[in-house]
Short mmCIF file of C-alpha atoms in Angstrom, two decimals:
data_model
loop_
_atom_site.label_atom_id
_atom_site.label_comp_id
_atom_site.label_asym_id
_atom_site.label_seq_id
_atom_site.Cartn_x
_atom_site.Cartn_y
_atom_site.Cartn_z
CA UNK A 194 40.59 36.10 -167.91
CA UNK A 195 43.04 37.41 -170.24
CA UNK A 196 42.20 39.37 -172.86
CA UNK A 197 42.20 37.21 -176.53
CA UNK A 198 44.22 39.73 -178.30
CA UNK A 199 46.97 39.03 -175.71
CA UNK A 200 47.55 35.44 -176.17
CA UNK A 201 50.67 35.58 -177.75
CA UNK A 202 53.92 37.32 -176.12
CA UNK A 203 55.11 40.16 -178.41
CA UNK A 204 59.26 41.02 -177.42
CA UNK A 205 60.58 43.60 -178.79
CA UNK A 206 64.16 42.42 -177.94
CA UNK A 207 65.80 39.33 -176.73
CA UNK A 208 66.59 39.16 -172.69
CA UNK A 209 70.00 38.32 -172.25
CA UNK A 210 71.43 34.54 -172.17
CA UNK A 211 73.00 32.52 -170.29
CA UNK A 212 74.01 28.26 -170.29
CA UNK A 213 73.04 25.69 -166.87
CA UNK A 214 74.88 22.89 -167.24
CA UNK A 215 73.78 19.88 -164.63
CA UNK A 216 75.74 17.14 -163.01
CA UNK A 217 73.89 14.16 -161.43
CA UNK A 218 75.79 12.67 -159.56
CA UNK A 219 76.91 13.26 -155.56
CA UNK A 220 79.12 10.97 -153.64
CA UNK A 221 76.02 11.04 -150.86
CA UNK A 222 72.42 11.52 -151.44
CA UNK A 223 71.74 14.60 -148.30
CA UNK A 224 68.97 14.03 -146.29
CA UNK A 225 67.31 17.54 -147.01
CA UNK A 226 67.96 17.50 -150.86
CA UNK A 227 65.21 17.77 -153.29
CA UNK A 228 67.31 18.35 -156.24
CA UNK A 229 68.14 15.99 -159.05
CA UNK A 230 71.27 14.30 -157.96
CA UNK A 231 72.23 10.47 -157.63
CA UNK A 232 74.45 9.08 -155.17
CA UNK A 233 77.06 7.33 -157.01
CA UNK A 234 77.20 3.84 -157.27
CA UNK A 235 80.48 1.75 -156.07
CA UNK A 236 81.22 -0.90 -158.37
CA UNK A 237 79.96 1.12 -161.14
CA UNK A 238 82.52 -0.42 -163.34
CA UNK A 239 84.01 2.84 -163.92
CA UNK A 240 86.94 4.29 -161.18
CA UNK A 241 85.14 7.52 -160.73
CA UNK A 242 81.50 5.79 -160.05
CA UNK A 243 80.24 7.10 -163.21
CA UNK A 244 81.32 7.31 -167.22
CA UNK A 245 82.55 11.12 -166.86
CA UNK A 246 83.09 10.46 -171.21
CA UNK A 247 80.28 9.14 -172.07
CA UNK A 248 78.24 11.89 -170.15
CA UNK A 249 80.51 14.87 -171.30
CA UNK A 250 79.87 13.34 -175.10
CA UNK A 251 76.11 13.69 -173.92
CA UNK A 252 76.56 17.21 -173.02
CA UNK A 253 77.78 18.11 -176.34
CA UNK A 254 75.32 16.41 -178.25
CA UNK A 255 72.71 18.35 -175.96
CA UNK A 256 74.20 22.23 -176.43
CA UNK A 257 74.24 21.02 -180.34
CA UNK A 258 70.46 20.44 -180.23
CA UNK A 259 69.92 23.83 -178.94
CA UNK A 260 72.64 26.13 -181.16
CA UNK A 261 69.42 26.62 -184.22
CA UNK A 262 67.44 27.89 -181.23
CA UNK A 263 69.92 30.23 -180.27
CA UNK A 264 71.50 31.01 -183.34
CA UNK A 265 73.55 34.64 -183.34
CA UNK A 266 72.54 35.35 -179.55
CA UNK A 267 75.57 35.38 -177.10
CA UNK A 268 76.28 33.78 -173.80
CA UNK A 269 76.83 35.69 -170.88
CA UNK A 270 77.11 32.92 -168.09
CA UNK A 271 77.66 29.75 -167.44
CA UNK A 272 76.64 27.67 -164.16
CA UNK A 273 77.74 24.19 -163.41
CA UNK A 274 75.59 22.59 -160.88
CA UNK A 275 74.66 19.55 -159.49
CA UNK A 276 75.19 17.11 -157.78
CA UNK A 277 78.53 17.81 -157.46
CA UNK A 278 80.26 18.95 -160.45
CA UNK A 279 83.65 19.05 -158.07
CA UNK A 280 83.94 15.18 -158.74
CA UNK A 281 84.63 15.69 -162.83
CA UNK A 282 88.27 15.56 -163.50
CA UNK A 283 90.15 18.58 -163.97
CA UNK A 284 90.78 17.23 -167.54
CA UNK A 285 87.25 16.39 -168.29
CA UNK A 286 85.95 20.30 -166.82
CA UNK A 287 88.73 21.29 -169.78
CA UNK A 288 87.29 19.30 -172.16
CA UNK A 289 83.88 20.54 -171.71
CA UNK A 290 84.51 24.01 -171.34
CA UNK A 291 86.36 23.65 -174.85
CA UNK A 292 83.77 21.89 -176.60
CA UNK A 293 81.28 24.99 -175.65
CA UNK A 294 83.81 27.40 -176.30
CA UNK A 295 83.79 26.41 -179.87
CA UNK A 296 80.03 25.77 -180.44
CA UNK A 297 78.32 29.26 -179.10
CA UNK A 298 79.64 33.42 -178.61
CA UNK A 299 80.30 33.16 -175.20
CA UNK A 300 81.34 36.67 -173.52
CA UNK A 301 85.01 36.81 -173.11
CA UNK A 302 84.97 37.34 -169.40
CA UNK A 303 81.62 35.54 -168.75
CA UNK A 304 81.18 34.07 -165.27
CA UNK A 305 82.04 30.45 -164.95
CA UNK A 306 80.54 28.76 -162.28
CA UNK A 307 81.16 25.86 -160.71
CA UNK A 308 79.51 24.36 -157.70
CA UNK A 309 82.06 22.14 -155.21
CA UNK A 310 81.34 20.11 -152.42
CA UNK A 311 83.98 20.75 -149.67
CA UNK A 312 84.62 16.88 -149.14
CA UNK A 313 85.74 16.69 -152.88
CA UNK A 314 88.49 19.52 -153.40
CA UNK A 315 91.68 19.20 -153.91
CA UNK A 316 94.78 21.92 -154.73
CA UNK A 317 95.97 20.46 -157.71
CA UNK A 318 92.49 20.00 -159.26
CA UNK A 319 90.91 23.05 -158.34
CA UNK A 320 94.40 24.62 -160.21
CA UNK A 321 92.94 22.32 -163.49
CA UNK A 322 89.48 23.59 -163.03
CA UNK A 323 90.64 27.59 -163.15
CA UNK A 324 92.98 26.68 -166.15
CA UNK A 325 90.02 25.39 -168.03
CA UNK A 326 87.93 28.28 -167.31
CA UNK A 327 85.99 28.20 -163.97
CA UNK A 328 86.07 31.61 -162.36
CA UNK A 329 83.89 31.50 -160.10
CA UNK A 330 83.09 28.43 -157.22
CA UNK A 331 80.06 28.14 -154.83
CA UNK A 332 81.07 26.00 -152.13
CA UNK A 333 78.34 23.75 -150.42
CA UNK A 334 79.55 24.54 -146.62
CA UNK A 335 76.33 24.28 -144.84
CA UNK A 336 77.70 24.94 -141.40
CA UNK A 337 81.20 24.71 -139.37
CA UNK A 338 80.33 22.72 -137.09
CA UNK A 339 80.53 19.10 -137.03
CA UNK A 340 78.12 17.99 -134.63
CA UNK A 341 75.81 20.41 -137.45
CA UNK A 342 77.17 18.43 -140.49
CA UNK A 343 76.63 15.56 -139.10
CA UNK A 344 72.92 15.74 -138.27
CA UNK A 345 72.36 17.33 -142.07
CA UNK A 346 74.41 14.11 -143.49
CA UNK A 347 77.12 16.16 -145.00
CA UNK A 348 80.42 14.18 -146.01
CA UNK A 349 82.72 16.74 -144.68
CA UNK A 350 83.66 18.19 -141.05
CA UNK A 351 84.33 22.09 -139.82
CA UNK A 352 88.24 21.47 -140.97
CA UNK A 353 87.12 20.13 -144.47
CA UNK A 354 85.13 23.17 -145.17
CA UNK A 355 87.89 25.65 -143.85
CA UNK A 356 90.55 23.89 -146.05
CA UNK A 357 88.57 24.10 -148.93
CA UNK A 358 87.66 27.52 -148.73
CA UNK A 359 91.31 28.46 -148.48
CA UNK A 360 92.26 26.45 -151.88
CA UNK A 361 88.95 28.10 -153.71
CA UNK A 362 90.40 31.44 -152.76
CA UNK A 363 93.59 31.11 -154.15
CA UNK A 364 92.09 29.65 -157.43
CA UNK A 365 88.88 31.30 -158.44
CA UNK A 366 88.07 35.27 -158.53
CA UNK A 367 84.93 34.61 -156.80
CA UNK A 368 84.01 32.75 -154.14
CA UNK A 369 80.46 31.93 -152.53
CA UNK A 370 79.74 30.16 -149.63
CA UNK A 371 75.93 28.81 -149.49
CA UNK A 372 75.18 28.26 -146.01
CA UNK A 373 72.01 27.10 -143.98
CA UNK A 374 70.63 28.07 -141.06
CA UNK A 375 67.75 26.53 -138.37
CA UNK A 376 69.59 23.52 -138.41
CA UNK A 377 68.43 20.64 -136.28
CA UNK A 378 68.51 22.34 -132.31
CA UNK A 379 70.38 25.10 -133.67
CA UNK A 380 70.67 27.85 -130.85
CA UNK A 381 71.24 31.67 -131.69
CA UNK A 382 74.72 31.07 -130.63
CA UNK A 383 75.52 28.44 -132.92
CA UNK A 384 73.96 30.41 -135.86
CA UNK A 385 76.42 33.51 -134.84
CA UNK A 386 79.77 31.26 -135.11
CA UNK A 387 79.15 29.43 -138.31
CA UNK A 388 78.37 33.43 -139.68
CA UNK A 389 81.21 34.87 -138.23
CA UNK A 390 83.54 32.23 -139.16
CA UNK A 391 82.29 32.78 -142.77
CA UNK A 392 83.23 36.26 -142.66
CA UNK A 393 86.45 35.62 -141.63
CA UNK A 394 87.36 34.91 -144.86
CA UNK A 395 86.26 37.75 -146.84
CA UNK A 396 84.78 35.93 -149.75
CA UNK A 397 82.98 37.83 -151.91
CA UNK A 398 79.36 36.20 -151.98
CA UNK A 399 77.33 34.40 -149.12
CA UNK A 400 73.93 32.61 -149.45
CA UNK A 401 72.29 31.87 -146.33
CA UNK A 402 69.35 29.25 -146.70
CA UNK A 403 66.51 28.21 -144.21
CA UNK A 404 66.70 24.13 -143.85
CA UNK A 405 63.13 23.22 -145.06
CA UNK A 406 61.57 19.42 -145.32
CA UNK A 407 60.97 19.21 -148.57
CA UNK A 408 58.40 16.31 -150.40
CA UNK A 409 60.28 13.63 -151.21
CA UNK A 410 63.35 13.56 -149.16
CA UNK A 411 64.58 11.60 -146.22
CA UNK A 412 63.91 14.63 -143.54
CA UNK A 413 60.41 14.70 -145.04
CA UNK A 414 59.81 11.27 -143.93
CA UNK A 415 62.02 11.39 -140.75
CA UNK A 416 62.26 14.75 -139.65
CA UNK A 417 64.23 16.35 -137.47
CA UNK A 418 64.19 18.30 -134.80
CA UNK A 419 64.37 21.68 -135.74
CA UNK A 420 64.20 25.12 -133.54
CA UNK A 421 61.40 26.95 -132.95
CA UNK A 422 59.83 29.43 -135.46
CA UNK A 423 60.79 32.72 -132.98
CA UNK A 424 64.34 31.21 -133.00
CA UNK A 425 64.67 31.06 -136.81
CA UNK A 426 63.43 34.43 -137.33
CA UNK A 427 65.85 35.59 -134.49
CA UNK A 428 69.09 33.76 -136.42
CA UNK A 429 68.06 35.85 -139.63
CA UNK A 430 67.82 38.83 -137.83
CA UNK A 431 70.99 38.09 -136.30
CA UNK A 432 72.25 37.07 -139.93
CA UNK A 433 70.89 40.22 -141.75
CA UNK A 434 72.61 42.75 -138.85
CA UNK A 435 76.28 40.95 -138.64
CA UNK A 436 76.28 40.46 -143.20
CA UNK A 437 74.89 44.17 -143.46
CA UNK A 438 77.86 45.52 -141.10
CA UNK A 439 80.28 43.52 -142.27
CA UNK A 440 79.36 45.26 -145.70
CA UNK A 441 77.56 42.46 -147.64
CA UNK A 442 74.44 43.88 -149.48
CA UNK A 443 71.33 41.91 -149.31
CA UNK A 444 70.31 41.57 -153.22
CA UNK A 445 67.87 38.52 -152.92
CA UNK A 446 66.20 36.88 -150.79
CA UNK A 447 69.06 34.26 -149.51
CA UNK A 448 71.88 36.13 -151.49
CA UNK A 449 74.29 38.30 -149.65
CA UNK A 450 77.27 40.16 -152.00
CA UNK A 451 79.94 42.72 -151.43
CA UNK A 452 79.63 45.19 -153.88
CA UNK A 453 79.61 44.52 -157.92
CA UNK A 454 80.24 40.64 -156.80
CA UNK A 455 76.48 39.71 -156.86
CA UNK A 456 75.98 36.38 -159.24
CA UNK A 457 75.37 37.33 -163.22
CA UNK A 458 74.18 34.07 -163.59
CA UNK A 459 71.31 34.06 -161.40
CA UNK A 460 70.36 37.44 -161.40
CA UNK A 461 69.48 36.74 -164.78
CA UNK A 462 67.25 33.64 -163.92
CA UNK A 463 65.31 36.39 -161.40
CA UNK A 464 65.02 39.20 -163.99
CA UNK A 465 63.28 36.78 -166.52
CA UNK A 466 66.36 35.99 -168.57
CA UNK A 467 66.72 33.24 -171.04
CA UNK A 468 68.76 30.35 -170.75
CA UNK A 469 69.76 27.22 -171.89
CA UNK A 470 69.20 23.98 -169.63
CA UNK A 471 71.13 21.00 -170.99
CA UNK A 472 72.56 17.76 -168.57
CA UNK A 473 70.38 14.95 -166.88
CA UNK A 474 66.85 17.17 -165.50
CA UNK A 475 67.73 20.71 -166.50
CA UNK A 476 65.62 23.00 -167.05
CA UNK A 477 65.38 25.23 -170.07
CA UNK A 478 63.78 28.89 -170.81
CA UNK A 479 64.29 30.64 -174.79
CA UNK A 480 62.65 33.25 -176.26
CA UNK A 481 61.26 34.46 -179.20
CA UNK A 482 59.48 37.62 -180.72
CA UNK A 483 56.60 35.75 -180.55
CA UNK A 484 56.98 33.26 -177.76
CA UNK A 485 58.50 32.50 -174.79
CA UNK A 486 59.40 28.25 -174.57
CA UNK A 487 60.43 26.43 -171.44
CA UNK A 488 62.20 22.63 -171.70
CA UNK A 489 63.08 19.80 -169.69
CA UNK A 490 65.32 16.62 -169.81
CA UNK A 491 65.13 13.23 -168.49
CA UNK A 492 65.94 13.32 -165.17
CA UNK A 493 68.00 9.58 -164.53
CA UNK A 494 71.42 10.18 -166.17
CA UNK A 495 71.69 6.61 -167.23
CA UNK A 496 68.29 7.00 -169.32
CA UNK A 497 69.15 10.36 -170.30
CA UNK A 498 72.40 9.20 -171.87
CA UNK A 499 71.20 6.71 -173.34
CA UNK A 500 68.22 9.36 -175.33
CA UNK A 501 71.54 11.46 -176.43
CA UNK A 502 72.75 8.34 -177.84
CA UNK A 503 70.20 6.72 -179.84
CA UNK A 504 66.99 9.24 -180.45
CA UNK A 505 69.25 12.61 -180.49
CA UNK A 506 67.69 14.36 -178.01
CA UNK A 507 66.52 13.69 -173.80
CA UNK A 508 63.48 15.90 -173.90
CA UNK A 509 60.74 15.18 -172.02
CA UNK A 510 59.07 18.01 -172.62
CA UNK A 511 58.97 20.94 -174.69
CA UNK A 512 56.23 23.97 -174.80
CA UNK A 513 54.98 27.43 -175.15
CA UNK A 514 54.76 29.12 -172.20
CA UNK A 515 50.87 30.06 -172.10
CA UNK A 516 50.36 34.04 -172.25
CA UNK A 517 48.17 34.07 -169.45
CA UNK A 518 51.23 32.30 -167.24
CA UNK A 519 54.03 34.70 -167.89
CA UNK A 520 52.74 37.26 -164.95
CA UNK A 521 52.99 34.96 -162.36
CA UNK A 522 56.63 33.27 -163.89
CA UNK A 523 57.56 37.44 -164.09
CA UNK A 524 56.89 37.97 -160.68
CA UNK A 525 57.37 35.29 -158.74
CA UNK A 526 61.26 35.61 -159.99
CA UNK A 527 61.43 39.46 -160.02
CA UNK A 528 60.42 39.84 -156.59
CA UNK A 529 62.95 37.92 -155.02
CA UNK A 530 65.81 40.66 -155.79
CA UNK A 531 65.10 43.36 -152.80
CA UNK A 532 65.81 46.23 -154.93
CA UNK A 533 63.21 44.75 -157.48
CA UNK A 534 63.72 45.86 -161.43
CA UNK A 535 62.32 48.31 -163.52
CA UNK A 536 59.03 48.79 -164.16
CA UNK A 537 59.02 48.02 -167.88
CA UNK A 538 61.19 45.12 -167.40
CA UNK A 539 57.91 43.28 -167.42
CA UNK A 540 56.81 44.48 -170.61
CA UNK A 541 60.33 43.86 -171.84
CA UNK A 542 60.64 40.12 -171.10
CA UNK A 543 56.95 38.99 -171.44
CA UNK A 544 55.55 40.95 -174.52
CA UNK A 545 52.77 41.81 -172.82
CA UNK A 546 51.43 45.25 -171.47
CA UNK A 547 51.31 46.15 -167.72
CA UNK A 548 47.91 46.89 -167.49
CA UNK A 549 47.69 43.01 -167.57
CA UNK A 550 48.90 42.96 -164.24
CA UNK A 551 47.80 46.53 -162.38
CA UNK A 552 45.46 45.07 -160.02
CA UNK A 553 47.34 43.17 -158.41
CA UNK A 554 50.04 45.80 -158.42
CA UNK A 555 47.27 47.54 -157.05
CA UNK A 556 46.48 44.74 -154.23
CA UNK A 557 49.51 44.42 -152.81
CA UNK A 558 50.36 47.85 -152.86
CA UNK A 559 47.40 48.36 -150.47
CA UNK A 560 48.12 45.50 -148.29
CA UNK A 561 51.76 47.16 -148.07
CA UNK A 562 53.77 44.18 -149.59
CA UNK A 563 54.68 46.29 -152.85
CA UNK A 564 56.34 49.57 -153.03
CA UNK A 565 54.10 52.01 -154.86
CA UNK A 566 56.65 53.84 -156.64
CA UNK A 567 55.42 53.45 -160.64
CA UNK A 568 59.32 53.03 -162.00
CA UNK A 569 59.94 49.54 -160.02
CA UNK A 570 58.30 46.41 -159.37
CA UNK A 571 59.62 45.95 -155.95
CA UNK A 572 58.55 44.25 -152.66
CA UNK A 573 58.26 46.15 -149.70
CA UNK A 574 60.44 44.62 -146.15
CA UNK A 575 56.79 43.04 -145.10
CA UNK A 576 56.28 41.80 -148.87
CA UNK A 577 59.93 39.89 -148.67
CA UNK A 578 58.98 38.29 -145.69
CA UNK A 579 55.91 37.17 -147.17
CA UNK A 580 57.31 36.87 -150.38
CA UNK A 581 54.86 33.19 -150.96
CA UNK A 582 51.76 35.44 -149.97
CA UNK A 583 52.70 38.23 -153.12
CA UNK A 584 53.30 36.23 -155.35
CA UNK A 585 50.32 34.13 -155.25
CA UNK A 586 48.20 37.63 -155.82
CA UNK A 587 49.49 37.31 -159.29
CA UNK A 588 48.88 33.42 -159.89
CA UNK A 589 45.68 34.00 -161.66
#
């Protein structure tokens, strides 16, 4: 049990900030997604399939309802993600990216991300988005191959994704390609062309993801069939050896960056950074000197516009995060980055002393799944492979 005299948080400085922005809405629902997006509707009374105003005019309203909460502090990222934020119009991204502009300090060359389906970019929009802002797009490739694609429900083919990577590169400074790997009867083979056709185009960012049936989604129910467990491990073996000599750095567990080109955005979600969750289901985390809050919207867009509208806010819940649960939140982000972070990082961004947490530093050190150099909180090779089994040592 924690100690009573440590049941608040007690900062002594602010982490840094940044802004998620969500977009609900995807032109089809994937089979393996567990993340809050909607297919859009046809005959939705609206030519896009959704009111792109009326939820832009919700987004607004939403960063408003946060600014006293984050009053002098400025923003050092922004992340667009979905859904598929591709399908706003260029003019609408403009909009948007204004209207923030001029309500918080945003860092004149923050990263602006947007995340892009393949099957939903286009030259002359993808020119709009970088005028408004965007400097940076993740694009949801998945694999090259279409007999792949197909099986994981994707809308686009091989072509599609090739063709959109081209455009992205001539539009954005950075470019990130998230791709997945054990795919349904994947072979070693297969796994080795969709990498090496990735590296043929020199972005600077790849995130490689194993395809896992998650609760609640249509592979959970009806699931596929997928290679064996030797196999996967093989195709991230193979994945780690061909990104490491083709000089991509492995900085988290699924992220994979040439160097300085790792994501700002989300290494400040895994160093316990604060930011601001606003859009239909986002996610919010602010602190204080005193406390450390987490929020989260309504998840339907329709309902959640609807809240902006006519009760001001689309919270469905708002708390302190309990003392006793920062450890485990600390860790279970921290030790996803493989060079870990400093050892008084932890005090730094939960308030509360180490000592809170030395025996299980002290566990896993001994089973060999933490490094047990004092300046870093870092997980050994073993740990990151069982990454699930250390952080669980510091649930309780």
């Amino acid at each position: 049990m924690m100690n009573s005299s440590l049941n608040k948080a007690n900062l002594t400085a602010l982490p840094p900030l940044a802004l998620y922005i969500h977009f609900p809405w995807c032109e089809k629902k994937c089979p393996y997604c567990d993340f809050n997006s909607h297919q859009i509707k046809e005959g939705a009374g609206v030519k896009s399939g959704f009111d792109e105003e009326q939820y832009i005019n919700a987004l607004i309203a939403d960063l408003e309802t946060e600014l006293p909460r984050i009053w002098g502090r400025q923003v050092h990222s922004i992340f667009i993600g979905g859904g598929t934020p591709s399908l706003l119009s260029a003019q609408g991204m403009d909009r948007l990216i204004s209207a923030i502009r001029a309500r918080i300090n945003l860092e004149p060359d923050a990263e602006i991300t947007m995340e892009a389906n393949p099957g939903s970019v286009e030259t002359e929009k993808f020119a709009g988005f970088a005028k408004a802002g965007i400097n940076r797009v993740s694009l949801g490739i998945q694999s090259f191959q279409d007999e792949q694609l197909k099986a994981l429900g994707r809308i686009h083919n091989g072509s599609e994704a090739k063709r959109a990577i081209e455009i992205a590169l001539k539009h954005f400074k950075s470019v990130n390609l998230d791709l997945m790997y054990g795919l349904p009867m994947q072979t070693l083979d297969d796994a080795k062309r969709d990498v090496e056709t990735a590296l043929s185009f020199k972005t600077p960012h790849l995130s490689f993801y194993n395809l896992t049936l998650e609760p609640n989604t249509y592979f959970a129910s009806f699931p596929p069939k997928l290679p064996k467990e030797e196999v996967i491990d093989a195709i991230f073996e193979q994945n780690l050896e061909l990104l490491s000599n083709a000089g991509y750095q492995r900085y988290e567990v699924s992220a994979y960056a040439k160097p300085g080109m790792e994501c700002k955005h989300n290494l400040n979600y895994w160093r316990f950074g604060d930011y601001i969750g606003i859009g239909a289901g986002a996610h919010g985390k602010i602190s204080f000197p005193d406390k450390i809050t987490r929020q989260v919207r309504e998840r339907h867009p329709e309902t959640y516009m609807q809240n902006m509208e006519t009760k001001g806010n689309a919270l469905i819940e708002a708390r302190e995060v309990p003392a006793s649960d920062l450890p485990f939140e600390f860790m279970l982000n921290a030790l996803r980055l493989t060079n870990g972070v400093a050892t008084n990082t932890f005090t730094e961004r939960t308030g509360l002393p180490l000592n809170v947490i030395s025996k299980g530093l002290d566990e896993a050190s001994k089973k060999g799944l933490l490094d047990p150099n004092p300046i870093s909180l870092k997980a050994t090779p073993l740990g990151l492979t069982y990454l699930n089994n250390v952080q669980e040592i510091f649930l309780n």
